[in-house]
Coordinates of C-alpha atoms in Angstrom, one line a residue:
X1 CA 93.8 -29.0 38.6
X2 CA 92.6 -30.5 41.5
X3 CA 94.1 -33.4 43.3
X4 CA 92.8 -37.1 43.0
X5 CA 91.0 -38.2 46.2
X6 CA 93.3 -39.7 48.9
X7 CA 93.3 -43.8 49.4
X8 CA 91.9 -42.6 53.1
X9 CA 89.1 -40.4 51.7
X10 CA 88.3 -43.2 49.0
X11 CA 87.9 -45.9 51.7
X12 CA 85.5 -43.7 53.8
X13 CA 83.7 -43.3 50.6
X14 CA 83.3 -47.2 50.1
X15 CA 82.2 -47.6 53.8
X16 CA 79.5 -45.0 53.5
X17 CA 78.1 -47.0 50.6
X18 CA 78.4 -50.1 52.5
X19 CA 76.5 -48.8 55.6
X20 CA 73.7 -46.9 53.5
X21 CA 73.5 -50.5 51.6
X22 CA 73.8 -53.0 54.4
X23 CA 70.5 -52.8 56.0
X24 CA 68.5 -53.6 52.9
X25 CA 68.7 -57.5 53.2
X26 CA 67.6 -57.4 57.0
X27 CA 64.7 -55.3 55.9
X28 CA 63.1 -57.0 53.1
X29 CA 59.8 -55.3 53.2
X30 CA 61.1 -51.9 53.3
X31 CA 61.1 -51.2 49.4
X32 CA 61.9 -48.1 47.6
X33 CA 58.5 -46.7 47.3
X34 CA 58.1 -46.9 51.3
X35 CA 61.3 -45.2 51.4
X36 CA 59.9 -42.3 49.4
X37 CA 56.8 -42.5 52.0
X38 CA 59.4 -42.1 54.8
X39 CA 61.2 -38.9 53.2
X40 CA 57.8 -37.4 52.5
X41 CA 57.0 -37.7 56.4
X42 CA 60.3 -36.6 57.2
X43 CA 61.4 -33.7 54.5
X44 CA 57.6 -32.8 53.8
X45 CA 57.5 -29.6 51.4
X46 CA 61.2 -29.5 51.0
X47 CA 62.0 -29.7 47.2
X48 CA 62.1 -33.2 45.5
X49 CA 61.7 -33.4 41.6
X50 CA 62.1 -29.9 39.7
X51 CA 61.7 -28.7 35.7
X52 CA 60.4 -26.3 34.1
X53 CA 57.0 -28.2 33.5
X54 CA 56.5 -28.8 37.3
X55 CA 58.2 -29.1 40.9
X56 CA 57.2 -31.7 43.0
X57 CA 58.1 -31.5 46.9
X58 CA 58.4 -34.9 48.8
X59 CA 55.0 -34.7 50.0
X60 CA 53.8 -33.8 46.5
X61 CA 55.7 -36.7 44.7
X62 CA 54.4 -39.3 47.4
X63 CA 50.7 -37.6 47.1
X64 CA 51.0 -38.3 43.2
X65 CA 52.7 -41.9 43.6
X66 CA 49.8 -43.0 45.8
X67 CA 47.1 -41.7 43.6
X68 CA 49.0 -44.0 40.8
X69 CA 49.0 -46.9 43.1
X70 CA 45.3 -46.8 43.7
X71 CA 44.5 -46.0 40.0
X72 CA 46.5 -49.7 39.9
X73 CA 44.3 -51.2 42.3
X74 CA 41.2 -49.7 40.4
X75 CA 42.1 -51.5 37.1
X76 CA 42.6 -54.7 38.7
X77 CA 46.3 -55.2 38.1
X78 CA 47.3 -58.6 39.7
X79 CA 50.9 -58.4 41.5
X80 CA 53.3 -59.2 38.5
X81 CA 51.2 -57.3 35.9
X82 CA 52.9 -55.1 33.5
X83 CA 52.2 -51.3 32.8
X84 CA 54.1 -49.8 29.7
X85 CA 54.9 -46.3 30.5
X86 CA 55.9 -44.3 27.2
X87 CA 56.7 -40.7 28.3
X88 CA 59.4 -38.0 28.1
X89 CA 61.2 -36.9 31.2
X90 CA 59.6 -35.2 33.7
X91 CA 58.7 -35.4 37.5
X92 CA 55.5 -37.4 36.8
X93 CA 57.3 -39.7 35.1
X94 CA 58.9 -41.2 38.4
X95 CA 55.5 -40.9 40.4
X96 CA 53.9 -43.2 37.9
X97 CA 56.3 -45.9 38.3
X98 CA 56.5 -45.4 41.8
X99 CA 52.6 -45.8 42.5
X100 CA 52.6 -49.0 40.0
X101 CA 55.6 -50.6 41.9
X102 CA 54.2 -49.8 45.5
X103 CA 50.9 -52.1 45.0
X104 CA 52.9 -54.7 43.0
X105 CA 52.6 -53.8 39.4
X106 CA 55.7 -53.8 37.1
X107 CA 56.4 -50.4 35.1
X108 CA 57.9 -51.2 31.7
X109 CA 59.8 -48.1 30.8
X110 CA 59.6 -47.6 27.0
X111 CA 62.4 -45.7 24.9
X112 CA 60.8 -42.7 23.7
X113 CA 62.6 -42.7 20.6
X114 CA 61.1 -45.8 19.2
X115 CA 57.9 -46.0 16.8
X116 CA 56.2 -48.8 14.7
X117 CA 57.6 -52.6 14.8
X118 CA 60.6 -51.7 16.8
X119 CA 58.4 -50.2 20.0
X120 CA 55.7 -53.0 19.0
X121 CA 58.7 -55.5 20.0
X122 CA 59.3 -53.8 23.1
X123 CA 55.7 -53.7 24.3
X124 CA 55.0 -57.4 23.5
X125 CA 58.1 -58.5 25.2
X126 CA 56.3 -57.6 28.5
X127 CA 52.8 -58.7 27.6
X128 CA 51.4 -55.4 29.3
X129 CA 47.8 -54.8 30.5
X130 CA 47.8 -51.2 30.3
X131 CA 49.8 -48.3 28.1
X132 CA 50.4 -44.9 29.7
X133 CA 51.3 -42.6 26.7
X134 CA 52.3 -39.1 26.8
X135 CA 50.0 -37.2 24.6
X136 CA 53.2 -35.6 22.3
X137 CA 54.2 -39.2 21.8
X138 CA 50.4 -40.7 20.7
X139 CA 51.4 -40.2 17.0
X140 CA 54.5 -42.4 17.6
X141 CA 52.5 -45.4 19.6
X142 CA 49.7 -45.4 17.0
X143 CA 52.4 -46.7 14.4
X144 CA 53.0 -49.5 16.7
X145 CA 49.5 -50.4 17.0
X146 CA 49.4 -52.8 14.1
X147 CA 52.0 -54.8 15.1
X148 CA 51.1 -55.2 19.2
X149 CA 50.2 -58.8 19.9
X150 CA 48.1 -58.0 23.2
X151 CA 44.7 -55.8 24.1
X152 CA 46.5 -53.7 26.1
X153 CA 44.0 -50.4 27.3
X154 CA 45.7 -47.3 26.3
X155 CA 45.9 -44.2 28.3
X156 CA 46.6 -40.9 27.3
X157 CA 48.4 -38.2 29.7
X158 CA 47.7 -34.5 28.6
X159 CA 45.2 -32.8 26.5
X160 CA 45.1 -32.7 22.8
X161 CA 43.9 -36.4 21.9
X162 CA 40.3 -37.7 22.3
X163 CA 40.8 -41.3 21.3
X164 CA 42.0 -42.5 24.7
X165 CA 41.2 -42.0 28.1
X166 CA 42.9 -39.4 30.0
X167 CA 45.0 -40.7 32.9
X168 CA 46.0 -37.5 34.5
X169 CA 42.1 -36.8 35.1
X170 CA 41.4 -40.3 36.1
X171 CA 43.8 -40.4 39.0
X172 CA 42.4 -37.3 40.3
X173 CA 39.4 -39.6 41.5
X174 CA 41.5 -41.2 43.7
X175 CA 43.2 -39.8 47.4
X176 CA 46.6 -38.9 47.7
X177 CA 47.0 -40.0 51.2
X178 CA 48.9 -42.9 52.6
X179 CA 47.6 -46.1 51.5
X180 CA 45.5 -48.0 54.3
X181 CA 47.0 -51.6 55.4
X182 CA 44.1 -53.1 53.2
X183 CA 45.5 -51.5 50.3
X184 CA 49.0 -52.4 50.7
X185 CA 49.7 -55.6 49.2
X186 CA 52.6 -57.6 50.9
X187 CA 55.6 -56.9 48.8
X188 CA 59.5 -57.4 49.5
X189 CA 62.7 -56.5 47.8
X190 CA 62.6 -59.8 45.9
X191 CA 59.5 -58.8 43.8
X192 CA 59.6 -57.4 40.3
X193 CA 59.6 -53.5 40.1
X194 CA 60.4 -52.2 36.3
X195 CA 61.4 -53.6 33.2
X196 CA 64.4 -51.7 31.5
X197 CA 65.5 -52.2 28.3
X198 CA 68.8 -53.1 27.0
X199 CA 69.8 -50.3 24.1
X200 CA 69.6 -53.0 21.5
X201 CA 72.8 -51.7 19.6
X202 CA 73.8 -55.5 19.3
X203 CA 70.6 -56.7 18.5
X204 CA 66.9 -56.4 19.3
X205 CA 66.3 -54.5 23.0
X206 CA 65.7 -57.3 25.7
X207 CA 63.8 -56.3 28.7
X208 CA 65.9 -57.0 31.9
X209 CA 63.9 -57.9 35.4
X210 CA 64.3 -55.5 37.9
X211 CA 63.6 -56.3 41.3
X212 CA 62.7 -53.9 44.5
X213 CA 66.1 -55.0 46.1
X214 CA 68.0 -53.4 42.9
X215 CA 66.1 -50.1 43.2
X216 CA 67.2 -50.2 46.6
X217 CA 70.9 -51.2 46.4
X218 CA 71.6 -48.7 43.4
X219 CA 69.8 -45.9 45.0
X220 CA 71.5 -46.1 48.6
X221 CA 74.9 -47.3 47.2
X222 CA 75.0 -44.1 44.9
X223 CA 73.9 -42.0 47.8
X224 CA 77.0 -43.4 49.6
X225 CA 79.3 -42.7 46.7
X226 CA 78.4 -39.3 46.5
X227 CA 78.0 -38.3 49.5
X228 CA 74.8 -36.8 49.0
X229 CA 73.3 -34.1 51.6
X230 CA 70.0 -32.2 51.7
X231 CA 71.7 -29.2 50.0
X232 CA 72.6 -31.0 47.1
X233 CA 70.7 -30.6 43.7
X234 CA 71.6 -33.0 40.7
X235 CA 70.9 -31.8 37.3
X236 CA 69.7 -35.1 35.0
X237 CA 69.1 -34.7 31.4
X238 CA 69.7 -38.6 30.9
X239 CA 66.8 -40.4 29.6
X240 CA 64.5 -41.8 32.6
X241 CA 63.6 -44.9 30.6
X242 CA 67.3 -46.0 31.4
X243 CA 68.7 -47.0 34.8
X244 CA 71.1 -44.3 35.3
X245 CA 68.7 -41.2 34.8
X246 CA 65.2 -42.9 36.0
X247 CA 66.7 -44.8 39.1
X248 CA 70.1 -43.9 40.0
X249 CA 70.4 -40.4 39.6
X250 CA 67.1 -39.3 41.2
X251 CA 66.8 -42.2 43.8
X252 CA 70.2 -41.7 44.9
X253 CA 69.8 -38.0 45.5
X254 CA 66.3 -38.6 47.2
X255 CA 67.6 -41.1 49.4
X256 CA 70.0 -38.4 50.5
X257 CA 67.4 -35.5 51.0
X258 CA 68.2 -33.5 48.4
X259 CA 66.6 -32.6 45.0
X260 CA 66.5 -33.4 41.4
X261 CA 66.6 -31.1 38.3
X262 CA 65.0 -32.8 35.2
X263 CA 65.8 -31.7 31.8
X264 CA 63.5 -33.3 29.4
X265 CA 66.6 -33.7 26.9
X266 CA 70.2 -33.0 26.7
X267 CA 71.4 -29.5 25.2
X268 CA 75.0 -29.0 24.9
X269 CA 74.4 -25.2 24.3
X270 CA 71.5 -24.9 27.3
X271 CA 73.7 -27.5 29.4
X272 CA 75.7 -25.0 31.8
X273 CA 73.1 -22.3 31.6
X274 CA 70.4 -24.7 33.2
X275 CA 73.2 -26.0 35.6
X276 CA 73.8 -22.6 36.8
X277 CA 69.8 -21.2 36.8
X278 CA 69.1 -24.2 39.1
X279 CA 72.1 -23.9 41.1
X280 CA 73.0 -27.7 40.9
X281 CA 75.9 -28.5 42.8
X282 CA 76.0 -32.4 40.7
X283 CA 75.4 -33.6 37.3
X284 CA 74.8 -37.1 35.8
X285 CA 76.9 -37.8 32.6
X286 CA 77.1 -40.8 30.3
X287 CA 78.8 -41.7 27.0
X288 CA 79.9 -38.9 24.7
X289 CA 78.0 -36.0 26.7
X290 CA 80.9 -34.6 27.9
X291 CA 82.6 -34.8 24.7
X292 CA 79.7 -32.9 23.1
X293 CA 80.1 -30.0 25.8
X294 CA 84.0 -29.6 25.2
X295 CA 83.0 -29.1 21.4
X296 CA 80.5 -26.6 22.1
X297 CA 81.7 -22.5 21.9
X298 CA 82.8 -21.1 25.1
X299 CA 80.0 -20.0 27.4
X300 CA 79.4 -17.4 30.2
X301 CA 77.8 -20.1 32.3
X302 CA 80.4 -23.1 32.0
X303 CA 82.2 -22.0 35.1
X304 CA 79.8 -20.0 37.0
X305 CA 78.4 -23.0 38.7
X306 CA 78.5 -24.4 42.4
X307 CA 79.0 -28.3 40.9
X308 CA 81.0 -30.2 43.4
X309 CA 81.0 -33.3 41.6
X310 CA 79.7 -35.1 38.4
X311 CA 79.4 -38.8 38.3
X312 CA 78.8 -41.1 35.2
X313 CA 80.3 -43.7 32.8
X314 CA 81.8 -43.4 29.5
X315 CA 84.0 -40.7 29.9
X316 CA 87.0 -41.4 27.5
X317 CA 90.8 -40.4 28.8
X318 CA 91.3 -38.4 25.8
X319 CA 88.4 -36.1 27.2
X320 CA 88.9 -36.6 31.1
X321 CA 91.3 -33.7 31.8
X322 CA 90.4 -31.2 29.7
X323 CA 86.9 -31.5 30.5
X324 CA 87.8 -31.6 34.4
X325 CA 89.9 -28.3 33.6
X326 CA 87.8 -26.2 30.9
X327 CA 84.5 -26.5 33.3
X328 CA 86.4 -26.4 36.6
X329 CA 84.6 -30.0 37.8
X330 CA 86.5 -30.5 41.4
X331 CA 85.7 -34.2 41.1
X332 CA 84.7 -37.0 38.6
X333 CA 83.1 -40.0 39.9
X334 CA 83.3 -42.5 37.0
X335 CA 81.8 -46.0 37.3
X336 CA 81.1 -49.1 35.3
X337 CA 77.7 -50.9 35.7
X338 CA 74.9 -52.2 33.8
X339 CA 71.0 -52.5 34.2
X340 CA 70.9 -56.3 34.9
X341 CA 74.6 -57.1 35.5
X342 CA 76.4 -57.8 38.4
X343 CA 79.7 -56.3 38.0
X344 CA 80.2 -52.8 39.0
X345 CA 83.4 -51.0 39.6
X346 CA 84.1 -47.1 41.1
X347 CA 86.8 -44.7 40.2
X348 CA 86.8 -43.2 43.6
X349 CA 90.3 -41.9 43.5
X350 CA 89.5 -39.9 40.2
X351 CA 92.3 -41.7 38.1
X352 CA 91.9 -40.0 34.7
X353 CA 90.9 -42.7 32.1
X354 CA 90.0 -45.6 34.8
X355 CA 86.4 -47.1 34.9
X356 CA 87.3 -47.9 38.8
X357 CA 88.5 -50.5 40.9
X358 CA 87.6 -53.2 43.6
X359 CA 89.7 -52.6 46.9
X360 CA 91.2 -55.5 48.5
X361 CA 88.8 -55.6 51.5
X362 CA 85.8 -55.8 49.4
X363 CA 87.1 -58.2 46.9
X364 CA 85.2 -61.1 48.5
X365 CA 81.8 -59.0 47.9
X366 CA 82.4 -58.0 44.5
X367 CA 84.1 -61.3 42.5
X368 CA 84.6 -59.8 39.3
X369 CA 87.5 -60.8 37.2
X370 CA 88.7 -60.8 33.5
X371 CA 89.6 -63.8 31.6
X372 CA 91.1 -64.4 28.0
X373 CA 89.1 -64.0 24.8
X374 CA 89.2 -65.3 21.4
X375 CA 88.0 -62.4 19.3
X376 CA 87.8 -64.6 16.2
X377 CA 85.8 -67.4 17.8
X378 CA 84.0 -65.1 19.8
X379 CA 84.1 -66.7 23.3
X380 CA 86.3 -67.0 26.2
X381 CA 89.6 -69.0 25.6
X382 CA 89.6 -72.1 27.7
X383 CA 92.3 -74.4 28.6
X384 CA 93.2 -78.2 28.5
X385 CA 90.9 -78.6 31.1
X386 CA 88.2 -76.6 29.7
X387 CA 88.1 -74.1 32.1
X388 CA 88.6 -70.4 31.5
X389 CA 91.9 -68.5 32.0
X390 CA 92.4 -65.1 33.9
X391 CA 94.2 -62.3 32.6
X392 CA 97.4 -61.4 33.7
X393 CA 98.1 -57.6 34.4
X394 CA 97.3 -55.1 31.0
X395 CA 96.0 -58.1 29.4
X396 CA 92.8 -57.5 27.4
X397 CA 90.0 -60.0 28.6
X398 CA 86.1 -60.0 28.9
X399 CA 84.7 -58.9 32.4
X400 CA 82.9 -61.5 34.3
X401 CA 81.2 -61.7 37.5
X402 CA 80.3 -64.4 39.9
X403 CA 76.7 -64.9 40.5
X404 CA 76.2 -65.9 44.0
X405 CA 72.5 -66.3 45.6
X406 CA 73.9 -64.8 49.0
X407 CA 71.1 -63.0 50.7
X408 CA 73.7 -60.8 52.4
X409 CA 75.4 -59.7 49.1
X410 CA 72.1 -58.8 46.8
X411 CA 74.3 -57.3 44.2
X412 CA 76.0 -60.3 42.9
X413 CA 72.7 -61.4 41.5
X414 CA 71.8 -61.8 37.8
X415 CA 67.8 -61.9 37.4
X416 CA 67.7 -62.2 33.6
X417 CA 65.2 -61.0 31.0
X418 CA 62.0 -61.8 29.9
X419 CA 63.8 -64.2 27.4
X420 CA 65.0 -67.3 28.9
X421 CA 67.2 -67.7 25.9
X422 CA 68.8 -64.4 26.0
X423 CA 69.4 -64.8 29.8
X424 CA 71.4 -67.8 29.3
X425 CA 73.4 -66.4 27.0
X426 CA 74.8 -64.0 29.5
X427 CA 75.9 -66.7 31.8
X428 CA 79.3 -68.2 31.4
X429 CA 79.3 -71.6 33.1
X430 CA 82.1 -74.2 34.6
X431 CA 84.4 -71.1 34.3
X432 CA 87.1 -72.1 37.2
X433 CA 85.5 -74.9 38.5
X434 CA 82.6 -77.3 37.7
X435 CA 79.5 -76.1 38.5
X436 CA 80.0 -72.4 38.6
X437 CA 78.3 -69.6 37.2
X438 CA 79.4 -66.2 35.9
X439 CA 77.6 -63.1 34.2
X440 CA 79.0 -62.0 30.8
X441 CA 79.3 -58.3 30.7
X442 CA 80.2 -58.4 27.1
X443 CA 82.7 -56.0 27.5
X444 CA 86.7 -56.0 27.1
X445 CA 88.7 -54.5 29.8
X446 CA 92.3 -54.8 31.0
X447 CA 93.2 -54.1 34.5
X448 CA 96.9 -52.4 35.4
X449 CA 99.0 -53.5 38.3
X450 CA 97.4 -51.2 40.9
X451 CA 94.2 -53.0 40.1
X452 CA 92.5 -50.3 37.8
X453 CA 90.3 -51.4 35.2
X454 CA 90.0 -49.6 32.1
X455 CA 87.4 -50.1 29.4
X456 CA 88.6 -51.5 26.2
X457 CA 85.7 -52.1 23.6
X458 CA 82.5 -54.1 23.3
X459 CA 82.6 -57.7 22.5
X460 CA 81.2 -57.8 18.7
X461 CA 82.8 -54.1 18.1
X462 CA 86.4 -55.6 18.2
X463 CA 87.3 -56.9 15.1
X464 CA 90.4 -59.0 13.5
X465 CA 92.6 -57.5 11.0
X466 CA 96.0 -59.0 9.8
X467 CA 96.2 -61.4 12.7
X468 CA 95.5 -59.0 15.5
X469 CA 92.5 -57.5 17.6
X470 CA 91.5 -54.0 16.8
X471 CA 89.7 -52.2 19.4
X472 CA 87.2 -49.9 17.8
X473 CA 87.2 -47.6 21.1
X474 CA 91.0 -47.4 21.2
X475 CA 91.0 -46.4 17.3
X476 CA 88.2 -43.7 17.9
X477 CA 90.0 -42.4 21.0
X478 CA 93.3 -41.8 18.4
X479 CA 90.9 -40.2 15.9
X480 CA 89.3 -37.8 18.0
X481 CA 92.5 -36.7 19.6
X482 CA 93.3 -35.0 15.9
X483 CA 92.4 -31.5 16.0
X484 CA 89.0 -30.7 14.3
X485 CA 87.8 -34.2 14.8
X486 CA 84.4 -33.9 16.8
X487 CA 83.3 -37.9 17.0
X488 CA 84.3 -40.9 15.3
X489 CA 82.5 -44.4 15.0
X490 CA 84.8 -47.0 14.1
X491 CA 84.0 -50.5 12.4
X492 CA 85.2 -53.4 10.7
X493 CA 84.1 -54.1 7.1
X494 CA 84.6 -57.3 5.1
X495 CA 86.8 -57.4 1.9
X496 CA 86.9 -60.0 -0.7
X497 CA 89.8 -62.4 -0.5
X498 CA 90.8 -61.4 3.0
X499 CA 90.8 -62.6 6.3
X500 CA 89.1 -60.7 9.3
X501 CA 87.4 -57.3 8.8
X502 CA 89.4 -53.9 7.9
X503 CA 89.1 -50.8 9.8
X504 CA 86.7 -47.9 8.7
X505 CA 85.5 -44.7 10.6
X506 CA 82.8 -42.7 10.1
X507 CA 83.7 -39.1 11.2
X508 CA 82.4 -35.8 12.0
X509 CA 84.9 -32.7 11.6
X510 CA 84.3 -28.7 12.5
X511 CA 86.0 -27.9 9.1
X512 CA 87.8 -29.4 6.2
X513 CA 90.3 -31.9 7.7
X514 CA 94.0 -32.0 6.9
X515 CA 93.9 -35.2 5.8
X516 CA 97.6 -35.7 5.2
X517 CA 98.1 -34.5 9.1
X518 CA 95.6 -36.9 10.2
X519 CA 97.1 -39.9 8.5
X520 CA 100.4 -38.9 10.1
X521 CA 98.7 -38.4 13.4
X522 CA 97.2 -42.1 13.0
X523 CA 100.8 -43.6 12.2
X524 CA 102.1 -41.8 15.2
X525 CA 99.2 -43.1 17.5
X526 CA 98.2 -46.7 16.2
X527 CA 100.0 -49.8 15.1
X528 CA 99.4 -50.5 11.1
X529 CA 96.9 -53.0 11.5
X530 CA 94.7 -50.4 13.6
X531 CA 94.8 -47.7 11.2
X532 CA 91.4 -47.3 9.4
X533 CA 91.8 -48.4 5.9
X534 CA 88.8 -46.3 4.9
X535 CA 87.3 -42.7 6.3
X536 CA 84.0 -41.5 5.6
X537 CA 83.1 -38.1 6.4
X538 CA 79.6 -37.1 7.5
X539 CA 77.9 -34.2 8.6
X540 CA 76.6 -36.0 11.8
X541 CA 76.4 -39.2 13.4
X542 CA 73.5 -41.2 14.5
X543 CA 73.4 -42.1 18.1
X544 CA 71.4 -43.5 20.7
X545 CA 69.5 -41.6 23.3
X546 CA 72.4 -42.5 25.5
X547 CA 74.9 -41.3 23.1
X548 CA 76.0 -44.9 21.8
X549 CA 77.1 -45.0 18.5
X550 CA 75.1 -47.0 16.0
X551 CA 77.0 -49.2 13.8
X552 CA 74.8 -51.9 12.0
X553 CA 74.0 -49.7 9.2
X554 CA 77.6 -48.5 8.6
X555 CA 78.7 -52.4 8.4
X556 CA 76.1 -53.4 5.9
X557 CA 76.8 -50.0 3.5
X558 CA 80.6 -50.7 3.9
X559 CA 82.9 -48.9 1.6
X560 CA 81.0 -48.4 -1.5
X561 CA 80.9 -44.9 -2.7
X562 CA 77.7 -45.8 -4.6
X563 CA 75.5 -46.0 -1.9
X564 CA 76.3 -42.9 -0.1
X565 CA 76.8 -39.3 -1.0
X566 CA 79.2 -39.1 2.1
X567 CA 82.9 -38.6 0.8
X568 CA 84.8 -41.7 1.5
X569 CA 88.6 -41.9 1.8
X570 CA 91.1 -44.8 1.0
X571 CA 94.4 -45.0 3.0
X572 CA 96.6 -45.9 -0.1
X573 CA 99.7 -47.2 1.2
X574 CA 101.4 -46.6 -2.3
X575 CA 100.7 -42.9 -2.6
X576 CA 100.9 -42.6 1.3
X577 CA 97.9 -40.8 1.5
X578 CA 94.1 -40.6 1.8
X579 CA 92.7 -40.7 -1.5
X580 CA 89.2 -40.2 -2.3
X581 CA 87.5 -43.4 -3.3
X582 CA 85.6 -43.5 -6.7
X583 CA 84.2 -46.7 -8.7
X584 CA 87.5 -47.4 -10.2
X585 CA 89.3 -47.6 -7.1
X586 CA 86.5 -49.6 -5.3
X587 CA 86.4 -52.2 -8.3
X588 CA 90.3 -52.7 -7.8
X589 CA 90.1 -53.5 -4.2
X590 CA 87.0 -55.6 -4.6
X591 CA 89.1 -57.6 -7.5
X592 CA 92.0 -57.7 -5.4
X593 CA 94.3 -55.4 -7.8
X594 CA 95.4 -53.5 -4.8
X595 CA 97.6 -55.2 -2.0
X596 CA 96.0 -54.8 1.5

């Protein structure tokens, strides 16, 4: 096991990131597409974006993006007009949005897993003039057409459908050399570049405004944090329609002169083979990706690699050390951030389980704190004067970030969503003094005496049972620590005649579970109120493209054995065992005959 990064080395990392981001505000016309042009002039034929489908050098990436910029101009798009992009991961993806953003258009990055009304909802949010769709996704887009509110022109990318004009052919009419002065629109870092959507795990997706300054900040900050060098090569299998896979990972590595290997999707079986085959030194992770890799059978390539660091968020404490040890990862850079938010934390020191901290010398630039939160009322606690209350060390509360309009501190802003109402819900006002405004992360955390933050749960996922707050992520962590459990999704279900919600867990296991041993394990790991009252054993769990568990359907289904073919077990206190739930037992619980 390698040693954690020293405080001195950590300070150098923070300072390096500050050095790279400091000039952004002083050079407002230097937007990210301009940076790509500069890199193309400097690095030319060096590899930039690589995949099994195609590989683009820095020069080829700039050439391709210039063609899309001229296409945007030829279509008569005005500054701020939206173009929806519905395409799987590939180097062309970044070239498209770079070109659109270069001349003032706004690329809207659509989730490739959507179809029908859900897809139409995301399209309608931004009222696009055009939709670019990969040929393999045309059928999915077609299911959304009856629900579209506008009359966007649809362009296909690739052969196989004659219904729509092909944009990959149309851009060949446009030259790829640098734009002339007459073609370049006057843009600054204050102009909008992208729409990136929230995941929609707690309601319909929202389209977040992403300005050019955020592209510059994210790419240069992460380049400094990872100390990217020209000989670095990052493996990225995360969706390019999200900020991590589409902006932070490729942007940071390109800024540092390295190259990015783009995989169309994550495969636990192919992961290490691809990392080794492409000779990668970095990779990006998110959510449960690391847990999935741990549950695969040992593979010959899992330690035959040159990885020096992996960077991402969501690596749980129960996975951290095993993941680092088994796959021989020298350094893990865990961070916390969101597409639209102003709260960012970085665990530079590599402390297992922590999502980061804010060094004292940077506290003025990153004004984030935790405030007490009332789970039952679903809102922060206010004192007699009406102000929020800061949490003590190790006390759970909601993370919030001060919203500032400081030109020298662009990372402290909150640009909101296309919906003014949705934007306002994320702002907490009159927090510590009249008139102040703070961004609500919607996440519960705790901070220890050393200043390290740890993630507890999403607000809305935490529920109350027997007068206590139950954090679903901590219960899931305890369940997954039991041998044989692959993954668990924990949520609260309502029971007639009781206050709050009782805990229930849907889980996937390798083989038949020893339920008696699991019950003992949970008794030793969790307080009585946090132990799940119901278990539902399933062959697999539905997750989003970023490996977040979906809970809505589970909560709606509840613990009724009649609505599922999956086995449901009840934690029977009298029998001191998990017993199979049938209709008779279910009715006894529903009618209050069993004391809970």
